[in-house]
Coordinates of C-alpha atoms in Angstrom, one line a residue:
X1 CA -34.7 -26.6 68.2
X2 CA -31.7 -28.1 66.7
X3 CA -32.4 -31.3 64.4
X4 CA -29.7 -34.2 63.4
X5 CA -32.2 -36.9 62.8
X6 CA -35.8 -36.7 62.6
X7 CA -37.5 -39.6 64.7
X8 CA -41.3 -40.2 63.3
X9 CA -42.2 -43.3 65.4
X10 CA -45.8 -45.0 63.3
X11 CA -44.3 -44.3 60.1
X12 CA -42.2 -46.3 57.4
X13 CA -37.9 -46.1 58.7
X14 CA -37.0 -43.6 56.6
X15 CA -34.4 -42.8 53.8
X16 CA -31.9 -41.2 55.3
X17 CA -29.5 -38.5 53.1
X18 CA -26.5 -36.6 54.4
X19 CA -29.6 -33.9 55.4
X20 CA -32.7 -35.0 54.3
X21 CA -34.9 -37.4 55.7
X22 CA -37.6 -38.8 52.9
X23 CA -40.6 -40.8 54.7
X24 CA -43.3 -42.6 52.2
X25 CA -46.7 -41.5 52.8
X26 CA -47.5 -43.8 50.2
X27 CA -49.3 -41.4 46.8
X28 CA -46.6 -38.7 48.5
X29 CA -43.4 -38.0 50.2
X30 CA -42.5 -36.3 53.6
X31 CA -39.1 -34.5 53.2
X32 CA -38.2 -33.4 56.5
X33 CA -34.5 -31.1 56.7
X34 CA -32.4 -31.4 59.2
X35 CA -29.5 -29.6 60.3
X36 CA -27.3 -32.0 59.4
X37 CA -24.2 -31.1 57.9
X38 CA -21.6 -32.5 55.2
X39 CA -18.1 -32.1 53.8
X40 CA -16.1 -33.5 51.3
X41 CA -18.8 -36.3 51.6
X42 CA -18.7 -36.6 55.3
X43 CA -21.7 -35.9 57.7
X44 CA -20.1 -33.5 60.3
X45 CA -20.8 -34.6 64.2
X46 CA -22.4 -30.9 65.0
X47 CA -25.7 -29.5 63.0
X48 CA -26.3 -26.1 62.2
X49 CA -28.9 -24.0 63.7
X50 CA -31.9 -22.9 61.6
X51 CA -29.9 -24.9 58.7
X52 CA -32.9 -26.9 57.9
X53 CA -35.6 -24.3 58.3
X54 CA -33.2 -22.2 55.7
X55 CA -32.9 -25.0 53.3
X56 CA -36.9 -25.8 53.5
X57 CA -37.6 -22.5 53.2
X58 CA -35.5 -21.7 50.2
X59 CA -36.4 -24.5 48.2
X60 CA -40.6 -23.5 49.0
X61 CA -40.0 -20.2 47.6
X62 CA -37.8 -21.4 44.6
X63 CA -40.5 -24.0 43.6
X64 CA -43.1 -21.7 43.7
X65 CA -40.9 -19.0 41.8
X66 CA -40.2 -21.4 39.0
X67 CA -43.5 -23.6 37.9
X68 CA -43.9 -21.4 35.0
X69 CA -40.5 -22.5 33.7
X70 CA -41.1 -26.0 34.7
X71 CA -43.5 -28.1 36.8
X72 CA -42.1 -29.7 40.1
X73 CA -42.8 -32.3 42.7
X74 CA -43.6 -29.7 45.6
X75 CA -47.2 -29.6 47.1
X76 CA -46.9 -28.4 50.7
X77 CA -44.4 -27.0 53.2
X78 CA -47.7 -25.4 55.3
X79 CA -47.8 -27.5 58.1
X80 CA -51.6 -26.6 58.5
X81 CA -52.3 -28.7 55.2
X82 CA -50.7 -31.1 56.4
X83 CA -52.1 -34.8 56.8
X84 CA -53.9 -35.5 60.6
X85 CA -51.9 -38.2 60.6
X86 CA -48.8 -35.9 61.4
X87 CA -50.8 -33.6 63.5
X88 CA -48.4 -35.2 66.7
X89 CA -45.1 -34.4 64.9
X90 CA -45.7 -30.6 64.7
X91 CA -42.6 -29.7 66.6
X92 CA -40.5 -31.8 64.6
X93 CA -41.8 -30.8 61.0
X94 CA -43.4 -27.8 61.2
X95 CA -41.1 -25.3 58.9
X96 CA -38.5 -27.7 58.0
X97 CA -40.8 -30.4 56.4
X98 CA -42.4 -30.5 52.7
X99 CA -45.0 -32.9 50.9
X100 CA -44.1 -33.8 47.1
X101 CA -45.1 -36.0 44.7
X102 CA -44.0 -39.5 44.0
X103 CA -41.4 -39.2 41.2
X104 CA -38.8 -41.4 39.5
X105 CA -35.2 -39.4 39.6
X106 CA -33.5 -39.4 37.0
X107 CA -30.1 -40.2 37.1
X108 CA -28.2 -37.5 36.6
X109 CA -27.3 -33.9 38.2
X110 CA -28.1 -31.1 36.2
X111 CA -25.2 -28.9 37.6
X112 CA -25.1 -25.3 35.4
X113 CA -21.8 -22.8 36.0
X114 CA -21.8 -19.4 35.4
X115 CA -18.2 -18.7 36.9
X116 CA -15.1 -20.7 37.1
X117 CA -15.2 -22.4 40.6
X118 CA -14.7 -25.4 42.3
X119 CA -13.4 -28.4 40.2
X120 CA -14.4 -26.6 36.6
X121 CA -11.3 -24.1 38.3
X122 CA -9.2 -26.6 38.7
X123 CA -9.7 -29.0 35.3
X124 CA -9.5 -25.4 33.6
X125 CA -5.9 -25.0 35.1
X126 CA -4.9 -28.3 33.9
X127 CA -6.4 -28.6 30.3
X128 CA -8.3 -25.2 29.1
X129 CA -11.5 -26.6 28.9
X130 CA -14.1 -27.2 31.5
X131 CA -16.6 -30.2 31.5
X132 CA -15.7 -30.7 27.7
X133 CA -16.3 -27.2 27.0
X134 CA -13.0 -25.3 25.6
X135 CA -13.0 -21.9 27.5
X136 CA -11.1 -18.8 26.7
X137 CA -7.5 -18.8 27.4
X138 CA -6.3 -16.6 30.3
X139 CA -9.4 -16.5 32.6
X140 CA -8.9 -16.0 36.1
X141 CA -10.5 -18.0 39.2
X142 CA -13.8 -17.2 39.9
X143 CA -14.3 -15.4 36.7
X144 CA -17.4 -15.1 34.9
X145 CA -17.5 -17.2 31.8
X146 CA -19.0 -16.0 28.8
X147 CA -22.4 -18.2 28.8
X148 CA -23.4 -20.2 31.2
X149 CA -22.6 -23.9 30.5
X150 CA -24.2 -27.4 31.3
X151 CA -21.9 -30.0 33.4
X152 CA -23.8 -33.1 34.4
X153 CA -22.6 -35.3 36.7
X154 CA -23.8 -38.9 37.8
X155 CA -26.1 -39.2 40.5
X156 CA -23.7 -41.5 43.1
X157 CA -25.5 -42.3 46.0
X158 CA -22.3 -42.7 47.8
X159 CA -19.1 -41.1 46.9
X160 CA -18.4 -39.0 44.3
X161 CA -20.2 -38.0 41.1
X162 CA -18.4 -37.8 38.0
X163 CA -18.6 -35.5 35.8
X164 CA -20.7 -37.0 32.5
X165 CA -20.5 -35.9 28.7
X166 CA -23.4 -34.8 26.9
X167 CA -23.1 -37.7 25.3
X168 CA -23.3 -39.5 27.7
X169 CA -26.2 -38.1 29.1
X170 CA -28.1 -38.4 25.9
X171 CA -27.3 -42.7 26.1
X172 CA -28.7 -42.4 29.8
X173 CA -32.1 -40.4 28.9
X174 CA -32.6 -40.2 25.6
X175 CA -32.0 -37.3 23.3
X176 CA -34.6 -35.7 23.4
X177 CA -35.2 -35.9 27.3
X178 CA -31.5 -34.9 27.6
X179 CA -31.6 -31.6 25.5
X180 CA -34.8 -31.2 27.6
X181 CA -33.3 -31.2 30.8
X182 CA -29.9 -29.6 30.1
X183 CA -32.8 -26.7 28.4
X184 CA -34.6 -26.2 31.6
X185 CA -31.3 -25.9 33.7
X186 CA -29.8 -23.5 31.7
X187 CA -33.1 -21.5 31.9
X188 CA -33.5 -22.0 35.7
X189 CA -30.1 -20.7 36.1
X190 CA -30.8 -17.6 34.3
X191 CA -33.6 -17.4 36.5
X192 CA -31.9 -17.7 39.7
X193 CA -28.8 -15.3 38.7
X194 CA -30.8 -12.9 37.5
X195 CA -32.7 -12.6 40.9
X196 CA -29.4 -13.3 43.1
X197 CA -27.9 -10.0 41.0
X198 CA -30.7 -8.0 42.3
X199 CA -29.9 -9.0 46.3
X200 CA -26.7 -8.0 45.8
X201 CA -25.5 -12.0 45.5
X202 CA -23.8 -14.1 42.6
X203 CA -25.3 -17.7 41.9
X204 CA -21.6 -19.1 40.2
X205 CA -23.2 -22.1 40.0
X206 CA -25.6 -24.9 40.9
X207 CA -27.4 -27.8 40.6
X208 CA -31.4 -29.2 39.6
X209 CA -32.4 -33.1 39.5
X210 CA -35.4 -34.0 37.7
X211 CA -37.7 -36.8 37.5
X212 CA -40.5 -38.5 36.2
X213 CA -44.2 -38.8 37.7
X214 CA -46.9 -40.6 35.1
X215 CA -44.7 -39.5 32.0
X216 CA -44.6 -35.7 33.3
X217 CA -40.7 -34.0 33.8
X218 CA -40.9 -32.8 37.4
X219 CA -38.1 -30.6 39.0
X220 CA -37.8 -32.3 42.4
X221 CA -35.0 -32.3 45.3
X222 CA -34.3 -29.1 46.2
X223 CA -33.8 -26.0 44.0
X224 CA -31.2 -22.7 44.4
X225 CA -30.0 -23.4 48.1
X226 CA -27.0 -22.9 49.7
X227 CA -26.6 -26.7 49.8
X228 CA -27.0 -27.2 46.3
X229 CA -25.7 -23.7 45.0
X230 CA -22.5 -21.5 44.9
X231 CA -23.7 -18.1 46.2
X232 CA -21.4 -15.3 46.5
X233 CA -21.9 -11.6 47.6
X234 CA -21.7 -9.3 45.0
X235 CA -19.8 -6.6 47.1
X236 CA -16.3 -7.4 47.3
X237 CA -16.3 -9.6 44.1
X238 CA -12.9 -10.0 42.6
X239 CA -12.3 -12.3 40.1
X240 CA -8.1 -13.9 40.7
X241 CA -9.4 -15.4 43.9
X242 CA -11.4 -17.8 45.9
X243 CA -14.8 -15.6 47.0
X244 CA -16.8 -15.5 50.3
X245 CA -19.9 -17.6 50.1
X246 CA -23.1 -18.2 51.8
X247 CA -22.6 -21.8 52.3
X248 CA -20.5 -24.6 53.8
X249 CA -17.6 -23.4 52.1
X250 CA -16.7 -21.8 55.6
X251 CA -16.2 -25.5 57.1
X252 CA -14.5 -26.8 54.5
X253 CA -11.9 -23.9 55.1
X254 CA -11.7 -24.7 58.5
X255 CA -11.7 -28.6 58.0
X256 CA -8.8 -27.9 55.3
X257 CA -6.8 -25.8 57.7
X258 CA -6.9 -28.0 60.8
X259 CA -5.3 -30.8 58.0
X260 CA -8.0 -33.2 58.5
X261 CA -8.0 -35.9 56.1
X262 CA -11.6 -35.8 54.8
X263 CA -12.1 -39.7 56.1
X264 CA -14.3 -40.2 59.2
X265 CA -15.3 -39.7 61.8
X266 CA -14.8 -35.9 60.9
X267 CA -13.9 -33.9 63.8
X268 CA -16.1 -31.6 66.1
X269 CA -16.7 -27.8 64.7
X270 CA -15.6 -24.9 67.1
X271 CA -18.3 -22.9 68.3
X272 CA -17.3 -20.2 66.3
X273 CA -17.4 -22.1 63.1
X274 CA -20.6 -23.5 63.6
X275 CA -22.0 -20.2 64.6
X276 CA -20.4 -18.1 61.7
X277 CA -22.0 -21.3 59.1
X278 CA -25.6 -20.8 60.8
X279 CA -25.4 -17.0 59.7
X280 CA -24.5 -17.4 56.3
X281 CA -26.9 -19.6 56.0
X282 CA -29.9 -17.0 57.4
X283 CA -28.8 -14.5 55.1
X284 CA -29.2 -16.3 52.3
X285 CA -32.5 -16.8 53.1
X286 CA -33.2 -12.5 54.1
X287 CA -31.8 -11.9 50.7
X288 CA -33.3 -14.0 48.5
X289 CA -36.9 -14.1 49.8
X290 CA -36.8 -10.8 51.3
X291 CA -38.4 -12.1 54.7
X292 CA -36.6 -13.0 57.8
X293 CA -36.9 -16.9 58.8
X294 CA -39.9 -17.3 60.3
X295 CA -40.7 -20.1 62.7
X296 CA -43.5 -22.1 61.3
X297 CA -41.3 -22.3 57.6
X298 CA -42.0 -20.1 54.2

């Protein structure tokens, strides 16, 4: 069943993201995933198939991989634990929904690179450096850099988000919260990367948000998915070029090569497109969790 908006009648309207729709159960939160799509801040007109299920599923298995590096908000994504109360929804949520805890978010995206991609590419081109951080000369698109390296951004929630200096981070959270954060993201990147290299798959980069629940550091969002992570596959892997990914990256090829001007309303996806995103998107999920996508979620 294909999903663009989750519709939960008896419970609060809910917060509605480019993909994710957050209801408040009050102590806890409902995150349902949908198969929404977005690009170049745009939601798309057509969902994916098995998109949210993938992204659900991903971020279950992530969260339960990584608690010993870090605690995080996620309680749930069996549907059989569950509250009664949602008993009537189980088409809708059952393997693309998740219970958390309440936190506070802080404001500001943890994103980690371990290649040269993407905007840190392009400010490389232009300047040397990359988020403040002065690279080697000569490196190549794509390439690996030496160490990983932490480039926050602001947490917009509309538009952009700008890249922010340490700095600046540490004025936002404090210094000690801040080294915190930027501590664990460097760590969970290590993580990740180390168990995308043995799937055959490159994480080049991605991004964590954290928050607060009674004065304890949660991980919370999602964590290592193709919507929040640069995943390429290690066969093939050239550095001097732009790589094939297991994301959206496919659409925003297409989108850039039809001319559209990134302003909606975007325009409808080909059948092809949509069908060639959907795939990228389930192998991900094989590879990294070893297990085909099942129907009732992780």
């Amino acid at each position: 069943m294909l999903l663009a908006r989750s519709e939960l009648p008896g419970l609060p309207a809910p917060r509605r993201g480019k993909v994710r729709d957050v209801y408040d159960l009050g102590s806890e939160l409902l995150i349902v995933a949908t198969d929404r799509v977005s690009a170049f801040d745009v939601v798309l007109p057509d969902p994916i198939p098995d998109k949210g299920r993938v992204l659900n599923g991903l971020a279950a298995y992530w969260f339960e991989a990584t608690k010993a590096i870090v605690p995080n908000h996620f309680i749930t994504a069996d549907f059989a634990e569950f509250p009664a109360s949602l008993a009537a929804f189980r088409p809708v949520l059952a393997g693309r929904s998740m219970l958390v805890r309440r936190a506070d978010v802080l404001p500001v995206e943890c994103v980690v690179r371990g290649y040269l991609a993407g905007s840190a590419w392009k400010e490389y081109r232009a300047t040397g450096r990359a988020a403040g951080y002065a690279l080697p000369a000569g490196l190549r698109e794509s390439e690996r850099l030496p160490e990983p390296i932490f480039t926050p951004t602001t947490k917009a929630s509309t538009g952009h988000d700008e890249p922010l200096a340490f700095a600046q981070v540490e004025g936002l959270l404090g210094r000690a919260l801040a080294a915190r954060v930027r501590d664990l993201s460097l760590a969970l990147y290590r993580f990740g990367a180390a168990r995308a290299e043995e799937v055959g798959m490159i994480l080049a980069d991605t991004k964590f948000e954290f928050g607060l629940a009674e004065g304890e550091l949660l991980l919370v969002d999602e964590i290592l998915t193709p919507d929040s992570s640069r995943f390429w596959p290690s066969q093939g892997y050239a550095p001097g070029r732009p790589q094939p990914s297991f994301d959206k990256q496919f659409i925003r090829d297409y989108l850039e090569g039809i001319g559209w001007d990134k302003r909606p309303p975007a325009p409808p996806l080909p059948p092809e497109v949509i069908a060639g995103t959907a795939e990228r998107y389930r192998e991900a999920y094989r590879r990294l969790t070893g297990r085909e996508l099942g129907r009732e979620g992780a």
